[in-house]
Amino acid sequence: MEDYNYEDGVFSNASSESRQEHQRFLQFRKLFLPCMYLVVFVCGLVGNALVLVIYVFYQKLKSLTDVFLMNLPLADLLFVCTLPFWVHAVLHEWVFGQAMCKLLLGVYTINFYTSMLTLTCITVDRFMAVVQATKAYNQQAKRLARGKVICVLTWVTSLLVSLPQVIYGSVSALDRLVCGYHSVCLLTQTPFNLVKLVHSTSWEYDAMTSAHYAVVVTEAIAYLRVCLNPVLYAFVGLKFRKNFRKLMKDAGCLPYLGVSHQGRCSDDTSKTCSASHNGEATTMVQL
């Protein structure tokens, strides 16, 4: 997660109109990013926490898919907990020190690679379960143990891949203190070559201004995946929804409809009541 500051370089010789447009962009960024970060934080925290609780206390990690799916909310929860720090950094400046800067940059990268690798594992697991269904069923215990090892390797791999972000992440004093990456040839040469390319065209200013807005908006959209993961990979499952209802019932959020409905049945209407109850039960399972 980088703090985009364009005071130097491109805008140093800009006209008064360009500087005003840049100030409007900074105001937009200062309002848009914190709002999006807070939305992702609240939705991601609630959704992924629910998924994690259900997988740990209700589904008990009975299948290899359950093991993989528990990795997603764990990685996403780790990431959403960093968002309040970035909200403060956007609104004010980075005040949390060099070590925290490196840590949070590393957490973002770990979350990204852990999520991608876990989704890859889920895809391979579903493929094997369909193509080699009998073998997968007979070796379920071995596959479950193997899956736990794969999950550990996934986290270790993500940690190793994120080390450059941790090493080169630092706090810089520009117009204010910002936390971002400062690394290798690629990061230093790419912006320069991009600016040279844009300057070779007649749409340089409009293109750069649009690019600034595009970077901010697409960054916020990318973070929405931590809110969508619980919906796409957990709540679509029938077993998960049943366990979610159990959780809500245990928490006192839902009444136990079955017993109270049966208690109202009389002898004369037992058949009608039974049919009605079965219909309600079927409907509840489908939710």
Tab-separated table of N, CA, C and O in Angstrom, residues 173-263:
chain	number	residue	atom	x	y	z
A	173	ALA	N	9.983	11.605	4.300
A	173	ALA	CA	9.494	12.951	4.601
A	173	ALA	C	9.374	13.718	3.298
A	173	ALA	O	10.367	14.205	2.750
A	174	LEU	N	8.151	13.810	2.770
A	174	LEU	CA	7.895	14.619	1.581
A	174	LEU	C	7.254	15.915	2.061
A	174	LEU	O	7.857	16.652	2.829
A	175	ASP	N	6.055	16.232	1.604
A	175	ASP	CA	5.345	17.347	2.214
A	175	ASP	C	4.823	16.961	3.586
A	175	ASP	O	4.436	17.800	4.396
A	176	ARG	N	4.818	15.657	3.860
A	176	ARG	CA	4.454	15.090	5.155
A	176	ARG	C	5.062	13.708	5.229
A	176	ARG	O	5.619	13.212	4.245
A	177	LEU	N	5.005	13.057	6.387
A	177	LEU	CA	5.560	11.716	6.533
A	177	LEU	C	4.640	10.696	5.869
A	177	LEU	O	3.449	10.661	6.139
A	178	VAL	N	5.220	9.874	4.996
A	178	VAL	CA	4.453	8.849	4.295
A	178	VAL	C	5.178	7.523	4.415
A	178	VAL	O	6.399	7.464	4.539
A	179	CYS	N	4.397	6.451	4.370
A	179	CYS	CA	4.935	5.084	4.413
A	179	CYS	C	4.750	4.454	3.052
A	179	CYS	O	3.634	4.428	2.517
A	180	GLY	N	5.839	3.957	2.467
A	180	GLY	CA	5.748	3.356	1.142
A	180	GLY	C	6.980	2.547	0.819
A	180	GLY	O	7.862	2.340	1.651
A	181	TYR	N	7.030	2.073	-0.427
A	181	TYR	CA	8.132	1.233	-0.876
A	181	TYR	C	9.205	2.101	-1.518
A	181	TYR	O	8.911	3.059	-2.230
A	182	HIS	N	10.447	1.719	-1.296
A	182	HIS	CA	11.577	2.380	-1.947
A	182	HIS	C	12.555	1.286	-2.363
A	182	HIS	O	13.469	0.935	-1.616
A	183	SER	N	12.357	0.635	-3.584
A	183	SER	CA	13.211	-0.476	-4.029
A	183	SER	C	13.683	-0.240	-5.482
A	183	SER	O	13.312	0.742	-6.126
A	184	VAL	N	14.194	-1.476	-6.064
A	184	VAL	CA	15.080	-1.859	-7.161
A	184	VAL	C	14.765	-1.109	-8.420
A	184	VAL	O	13.924	-0.231	-8.504
A	185	CYS	N	15.511	-1.246	-9.276
A	185	CYS	CA	15.517	-0.687	-10.651
A	185	CYS	C	14.111	-0.557	-11.219
A	185	CYS	O	13.777	0.437	-11.852
A	186	LEU	N	13.265	-1.558	-10.966
A	186	LEU	CA	11.928	-1.552	-11.585
A	186	LEU	C	11.093	-0.390	-11.078
A	186	LEU	O	10.479	0.340	-11.867
A	187	LEU	N	11.090	-0.175	-9.788
A	187	LEU	CA	10.240	0.866	-9.223
A	187	LEU	C	10.772	2.261	-9.529
A	187	LEU	O	10.009	3.214	-9.583
A	188	THR	N	12.084	2.392	-9.703
A	188	THR	CA	12.648	3.719	-9.975
A	188	THR	C	12.587	4.071	-11.451
A	188	THR	O	12.387	5.242	-11.800
A	189	GLN	N	12.754	3.100	-12.320
A	189	GLN	CA	12.793	3.389	-13.742
A	189	GLN	C	11.416	3.434	-14.384
A	189	GLN	O	11.201	4.189	-15.337
A	190	THR	N	10.487	2.617	-13.893
A	190	THR	CA	9.163	2.567	-14.500
A	190	THR	C	8.450	3.917	-14.475
A	190	THR	O	7.919	4.347	-15.508
A	191	PRO	N	8.376	4.641	-13.348
A	191	PRO	CA	7.706	5.946	-13.371
A	191	PRO	C	8.365	6.922	-14.336
A	191	PRO	O	7.676	7.675	-15.038
A	192	PHE	N	9.707	6.910	-14.384
A	192	PHE	CA	10.412	7.821	-15.286
A	192	PHE	C	10.068	7.523	-16.739
A	192	PHE	O	9.746	8.441	-17.526
A	193	ASN	N	10.106	6.255	-17.121
A	193	ASN	CA	9.793	5.887	-18.499
A	193	ASN	C	8.331	6.164	-18.827
A	193	ASN	O	7.997	6.554	-19.954
A	194	LEU	N	7.438	5.973	-17.839
A	194	LEU	CA	6.027	6.264	-18.057
A	194	LEU	C	5.806	7.749	-18.306
A	194	LEU	O	5.061	8.139	-19.220
A	195	VAL	N	6.466	8.592	-17.528
A	195	VAL	CA	6.333	10.042	-17.714
A	195	VAL	C	6.891	10.459	-19.060
A	195	VAL	O	6.310	11.301	-19.764
A	196	LYS	N	8.018	9.881	-19.461
A	196	LYS	CA	8.586	10.196	-20.779
A	196	LYS	C	7.621	9.810	-21.888
A	196	LYS	O	7.461	10.533	-22.871
A	197	LEU	N	6.960	8.671	-21.740
A	197	LEU	CA	6.001	8.230	-22.746
A	197	LEU	C	4.816	9.185	-22.810
A	197	LEU	O	4.360	9.557	-23.897
A	198	VAL	N	4.311	9.574	-21.647
A	198	VAL	CA	3.162	10.477	-21.620
A	198	VAL	C	3.533	11.842	-22.186
A	198	VAL	O	2.750	12.463	-22.922
A	199	HIS	N	4.744	12.325	-21.893
A	199	HIS	CA	5.175	13.625	-22.402
A	199	HIS	C	5.349	13.626	-23.913
A	199	HIS	O	5.382	14.696	-24.530
A	200	SER	N	5.466	12.448	-24.494
A	200	SER	CA	5.622	12.381	-25.947
A	200	SER	C	4.294	12.505	-26.670
A	200	SER	O	4.253	12.520	-27.892
A	201	THR	N	3.204	12.601	-25.939
A	201	THR	CA	1.885	12.725	-26.537
A	201	THR	C	1.305	14.089	-26.212
A	201	THR	O	1.810	14.839	-25.386
A	202	SER	N	0.192	14.400	-26.852
A	202	SER	CA	-0.458	15.701	-26.645
A	202	SER	C	-1.446	15.666	-25.493
A	202	SER	O	-1.980	16.709	-25.122
A	203	TRP	N	-1.708	14.491	-24.929
A	203	TRP	CA	-2.710	14.389	-23.875
A	203	TRP	C	-2.050	14.154	-22.515
A	203	TRP	O	-2.626	13.559	-21.627
A	204	GLU	N	-0.813	14.672	-22.359
A	204	GLU	CA	-0.029	14.354	-21.174
A	204	GLU	C	-0.737	14.767	-19.878
A	204	GLU	O	-0.820	13.981	-18.926
A	205	TYR	N	-1.258	15.998	-19.810
A	205	TYR	CA	-1.819	16.450	-18.533
A	205	TYR	C	-3.112	15.718	-18.194
A	205	TYR	O	-3.278	15.235	-17.073
A	206	ASP	N	-4.003	15.611	-19.157
A	206	ASP	CA	-5.256	14.898	-18.907
A	206	ASP	C	-4.997	13.439	-18.539
A	206	ASP	O	-5.668	12.884	-17.671
A	207	ALA	N	-4.029	12.840	-19.223
A	207	ALA	CA	-3.732	11.440	-18.952
A	207	ALA	C	-3.184	11.262	-17.536
A	207	ALA	O	-3.587	10.340	-16.814
A	208	MET	N	-2.285	12.123	-17.119
A	208	MET	CA	-1.715	11.994	-15.788
A	208	MET	C	-2.757	12.251	-14.716
A	208	MET	O	-2.807	11.564	-13.695
A	209	THR	N	-3.618	13.250	-14.936
A	209	THR	CA	-4.663	13.543	-13.961
A	209	THR	C	-5.628	12.373	-13.841
A	209	THR	O	-5.998	11.963	-12.740
A	210	SER	N	-6.038	11.830	-14.978
A	210	SER	CA	-6.933	10.678	-14.953
A	210	SER	C	-6.271	9.474	-14.309
A	210	SER	O	-6.917	8.700	-13.594
A	211	ALA	N	-4.969	9.314	-14.540
A	211	ALA	CA	-4.255	8.179	-13.966
A	211	ALA	C	-4.238	8.263	-12.444
A	211	ALA	O	-4.359	7.245	-11.755
A	212	HIS	N	-4.096	9.477	-11.903
A	212	HIS	CA	-4.080	9.642	-10.451
A	212	HIS	C	-5.402	9.190	-9.844
A	212	HIS	O	-5.431	8.452	-8.842
A	213	TYR	N	-6.512	9.624	-10.448
A	213	TYR	CA	-7.824	9.211	-9.959
A	213	TYR	C	-8.010	7.705	-10.138
A	213	TYR	O	-8.575	7.032	-9.260
A	214	ALA	N	-7.554	7.174	-11.255
A	214	ALA	CA	-7.720	5.743	-11.521
A	214	ALA	C	-6.968	4.903	-10.503
A	214	ALA	O	-7.469	3.862	-10.045
A	215	VAL	N	-5.772	5.340	-10.123
A	215	VAL	CA	-4.982	4.599	-9.139
A	215	VAL	C	-5.709	4.535	-7.806
A	215	VAL	O	-5.801	3.484	-7.166
A	216	VAL	N	-6.250	5.662	-7.368
A	216	VAL	CA	-6.925	5.726	-6.074
A	216	VAL	C	-8.189	4.866	-6.078
A	216	VAL	O	-8.446	4.086	-5.150
A	217	VAL	N	-9.000	4.986	-7.128
A	217	VAL	CA	-10.267	4.259	-7.191
A	217	VAL	C	-10.032	2.754	-7.310
A	217	VAL	O	-10.665	1.954	-6.610
A	218	THR	N	-9.122	2.353	-8.195
A	218	THR	CA	-8.874	0.923	-8.378
A	218	THR	C	-8.222	0.304	-7.152
A	218	THR	O	-8.432	-0.882	-6.862
A	219	GLU	N	-7.424	1.074	-6.433
A	219	GLU	CA	-6.848	0.563	-5.187
A	219	GLU	C	-7.949	0.219	-4.192
A	219	GLU	O	-7.941	-0.847	-3.568
A	220	ALA	N	-8.921	1.120	-4.054
A	220	ALA	CA	-10.025	0.882	-3.126
A	220	ALA	C	-10.875	-0.296	-3.579
A	220	ALA	O	-11.313	-1.118	-2.754
A	221	ILE	N	-11.110	-0.413	-4.887
A	221	ILE	CA	-11.902	-1.526	-5.401
A	221	ILE	C	-11.194	-2.853	-5.136
A	221	ILE	O	-11.839	-3.860	-4.799
A	222	ALA	N	-9.868	-2.856	-5.271
A	222	ALA	CA	-9.111	-4.087	-5.049
A	222	ALA	C	-9.276	-4.592	-3.626
A	222	ALA	O	-9.321	-5.807	-3.385
A	223	TYR	N	-9.405	-3.680	-2.673
A	223	TYR	CA	-9.534	-4.094	-1.275
A	223	TYR	C	-10.907	-4.667	-0.961
A	223	TYR	O	-11.086	-5.317	0.080
A	224	LEU	N	-11.872	-4.441	-1.837
A	224	LEU	CA	-13.217	-4.969	-1.589
A	224	LEU	C	-13.266	-6.488	-1.618
A	224	LEU	O	-14.237	-7.089	-1.158
A	225	ARG	N	-12.232	-7.139	-2.142
A	225	ARG	CA	-12.224	-8.598	-2.202
A	225	ARG	C	-12.299	-9.218	-0.808
A	225	ARG	O	-12.833	-10.319	-0.642
A	226	VAL	N	-11.770	-8.520	0.209
A	226	VAL	CA	-11.817	-9.087	1.558
A	226	VAL	C	-13.241	-9.094	2.102
A	226	VAL	O	-13.539	-9.826	3.050
A	227	CYS	N	-14.126	-8.270	1.508
A	227	CYS	CA	-15.543	-8.312	1.875
A	227	CYS	C	-16.298	-9.357	1.071
A	227	CYS	O	-17.284	-9.928	1.552
A	228	LEU	N	-15.864	-9.607	-0.162
A	228	LEU	CA	-16.560	-10.537	-1.039
A	228	LEU	C	-16.184	-11.986	-0.785
A	228	LEU	O	-16.977	-12.890	-1.051
A	229	ASN	N	-14.975	-12.243	-0.283
A	229	ASN	CA	-14.540	-13.619	-0.054
A	229	ASN	C	-15.498	-14.421	0.822
A	229	ASN	O	-15.813	-15.572	0.497
A	230	PRO	N	-15.985	-13.866	1.958
A	230	PRO	CA	-16.941	-14.653	2.762
A	230	PRO	C	-18.209	-15.004	2.001
A	230	PRO	O	-18.775	-16.090	2.192
A	231	VAL	N	-18.673	-14.102	1.130
A	231	VAL	CA	-19.891	-14.356	0.369
A	231	VAL	C	-19.650	-15.397	-0.715
A	231	VAL	O	-20.429	-16.342	-0.894
A	232	LEU	N	-18.540	-15.275	-1.426
A	232	LEU	CA	-18.284	-16.133	-2.577
A	232	LEU	C	-17.877	-17.541	-2.185
A	232	LEU	O	-18.236	-18.519	-2.845
A	233	TYR	N	-17.121	-17.670	-1.087
A	233	TYR	CA	-16.525	-18.969	-0.772
A	233	TYR	C	-17.060	-19.605	0.513
A	233	TYR	O	-16.639	-20.688	0.878
A	234	ALA	N	-17.988	-18.958	1.194
A	234	ALA	CA	-18.531	-19.542	2.423
A	234	ALA	C	-20.050	-19.561	2.416
A	234	ALA	O	-20.672	-20.614	2.497
A	235	PHE	N	-20.670	-18.389	2.297
A	235	PHE	CA	-22.120	-18.301	2.446
A	235	PHE	C	-22.890	-18.967	1.312
A	235	PHE	O	-24.082	-19.194	1.440
A	236	VAL	N	-22.228	-19.276	0.208
A	236	VAL	CA	-22.924	-19.966	-0.882
A	236	VAL	C	-23.137	-21.441	-0.569
A	236	VAL	O	-23.960	-22.102	-1.195
A	237	GLY	N	-22.415	-21.977	0.409
A	237	GLY	CA	-22.527	-23.391	0.741
A	237	GLY	C	-23.706	-23.667	1.658
A	237	GLY	O	-23.958	-22.937	2.615
A	238	LEU	N	-24.438	-24.764	1.366
A	238	LEU	CA	-25.601	-25.131	2.181
A	238	LEU	C	-25.197	-25.485	3.605
A	238	LEU	O	-25.830	-25.054	4.574
A	239	LYS	N	-24.117	-26.265	3.754
A	239	LYS	CA	-23.651	-26.659	5.083
A	239	LYS	C	-23.239	-25.440	5.901
A	239	LYS	O	-23.539	-25.367	7.096
A	240	PHE	N	-22.572	-24.492	5.256
A	240	PHE	CA	-22.156	-23.294	5.978
A	240	PHE	C	-23.363	-22.479	6.427
A	240	PHE	O	-23.397	-21.966	7.544
A	241	ARG	N	-24.388	-22.362	5.569
A	241	ARG	CA	-25.567	-21.583	5.941
A	241	ARG	C	-26.312	-22.235	7.103
A	241	ARG	O	-26.841	-21.543	7.976
A	242	LYS	N	-26.359	-23.562	7.124
A	242	LYS	CA	-26.990	-24.256	8.249
A	242	LYS	C	-26.221	-23.990	9.546
A	242	LYS	O	-26.817	-23.746	10.600
A	243	ASN	N	-24.904	-24.025	9.464
A	243	ASN	CA	-24.102	-23.737	10.651
A	243	ASN	C	-24.199	-22.275	11.057
A	243	ASN	O	-24.111	-21.944	12.249
A	244	PHE	N	-24.391	-21.403	10.084
A	244	PHE	CA	-24.591	-19.984	10.402
A	244	PHE	C	-25.888	-19.785	11.179
A	244	PHE	O	-25.936	-19.013	12.146
A	245	ARG	N	-26.925	-20.503	10.785
A	245	ARG	CA	-28.182	-20.428	11.519
A	245	ARG	C	-28.026	-20.965	12.939
A	245	ARG	O	-28.605	-20.439	13.887
A	246	LYS	N	-27.237	-22.027	13.091
A	246	LYS	CA	-26.970	-22.548	14.430
A	246	LYS	C	-26.261	-21.509	15.290
A	246	LYS	O	-26.569	-21.339	16.474
A	247	LEU	N	-25.301	-20.823	14.684
A	247	LEU	CA	-24.586	-19.775	15.415
A	247	LEU	C	-25.530	-18.665	15.837
A	247	LEU	O	-25.491	-18.198	16.991
A	248	MET	N	-26.395	-18.225	14.925
A	248	MET	CA	-27.347	-17.177	15.259
A	248	MET	C	-28.322	-17.633	16.341
A	248	MET	O	-28.709	-16.864	17.223
A	249	LYS	N	-28.710	-18.909	16.287
A	249	LYS	CA	-29.630	-19.455	17.281
A	249	LYS	C	-28.965	-19.534	18.654
A	249	LYS	O	-29.550	-19.186	19.674
A	250	ASP	N	-27.690	-19.970	18.667
A	250	ASP	CA	-26.954	-20.052	19.929
A	250	ASP	C	-26.710	-18.672	20.526
A	250	ASP	O	-26.629	-18.526	21.756
A	251	ALA	N	-26.588	-17.680	19.654
A	251	ALA	CA	-26.366	-16.316	20.131
A	251	ALA	C	-27.658	-15.627	20.539
A	251	ALA	O	-27.638	-14.485	21.004
A	252	GLY	N	-28.811	-16.319	20.346
A	252	GLY	CA	-30.099	-15.747	20.723
A	252	GLY	C	-30.672	-14.798	19.705
A	252	GLY	O	-31.629	-14.075	20.000
A	253	CYS	N	-30.115	-14.792	18.496
A	253	CYS	CA	-30.598	-13.875	17.455
A	253	CYS	C	-31.804	-14.433	16.710
A	253	CYS	O	-32.535	-13.685	16.069
A	254	LEU	N	-32.004	-15.761	16.756
A	254	LEU	CA	-33.124	-16.385	16.052
A	254	LEU	C	-33.898	-17.276	17.010
A	254	LEU	O	-33.299	-17.991	17.821
A	255	PRO	N	-35.225	-17.281	16.938
A	255	PRO	CA	-36.007	-18.194	17.781
A	255	PRO	C	-35.938	-19.606	17.232
A	255	PRO	O	-35.687	-19.821	16.047
A	256	TYR	N	-36.169	-20.561	18.091
A	256	TYR	CA	-36.238	-21.950	17.645
A	256	TYR	C	-37.645	-22.207	17.143
A	256	TYR	O	-38.551	-22.530	17.888
A	257	LEU	N	-37.820	-22.050	15.850
A	257	LEU	CA	-39.151	-22.055	15.261
A	257	LEU	C	-39.809	-23.423	15.297
A	257	LEU	O	-41.028	-23.535	15.387
A	258	GLY	N	-39.033	-24.494	15.227
A	258	GLY	CA	-39.611	-25.830	15.097
A	258	GLY	C	-40.453	-26.234	16.286
A	258	GLY	O	-41.597	-26.645	16.162
A	259	VAL	N	-39.921	-26.097	17.523
A	259	VAL	CA	-40.629	-26.540	18.714
A	259	VAL	C	-41.858	-25.698	18.971
A	259	VAL	O	-42.937	-26.190	19.265
A	260	SER	N	-41.727	-24.383	18.838
A	260	SER	CA	-42.863	-23.507	19.114
A	260	SER	C	-43.996	-23.754	18.133
A	260	SER	O	-45.164	-23.684	18.484
A	261	HIS	N	-43.656	-24.081	16.879
A	261	HIS	CA	-44.707	-24.341	15.890
A	261	HIS	C	-45.409	-25.659	16.160
A	261	HIS	O	-46.616	-25.756	16.071
A	262	GLN	N	-44.626	-26.675	16.544
A	262	GLN	CA	-45.230	-27.968	16.831
A	262	GLN	C	-46.119	-27.898	18.059
A	262	GLN	O	-47.123	-28.587	18.153
A	263	GLY	N	-45.774	-27.048	19.025
A	263	GLY	CA	-46.561	-26.935	20.232
A	263	GLY	C	-47.947	-26.397	19.979
A	263	GLY	O	-48.866	-26.613	20.778
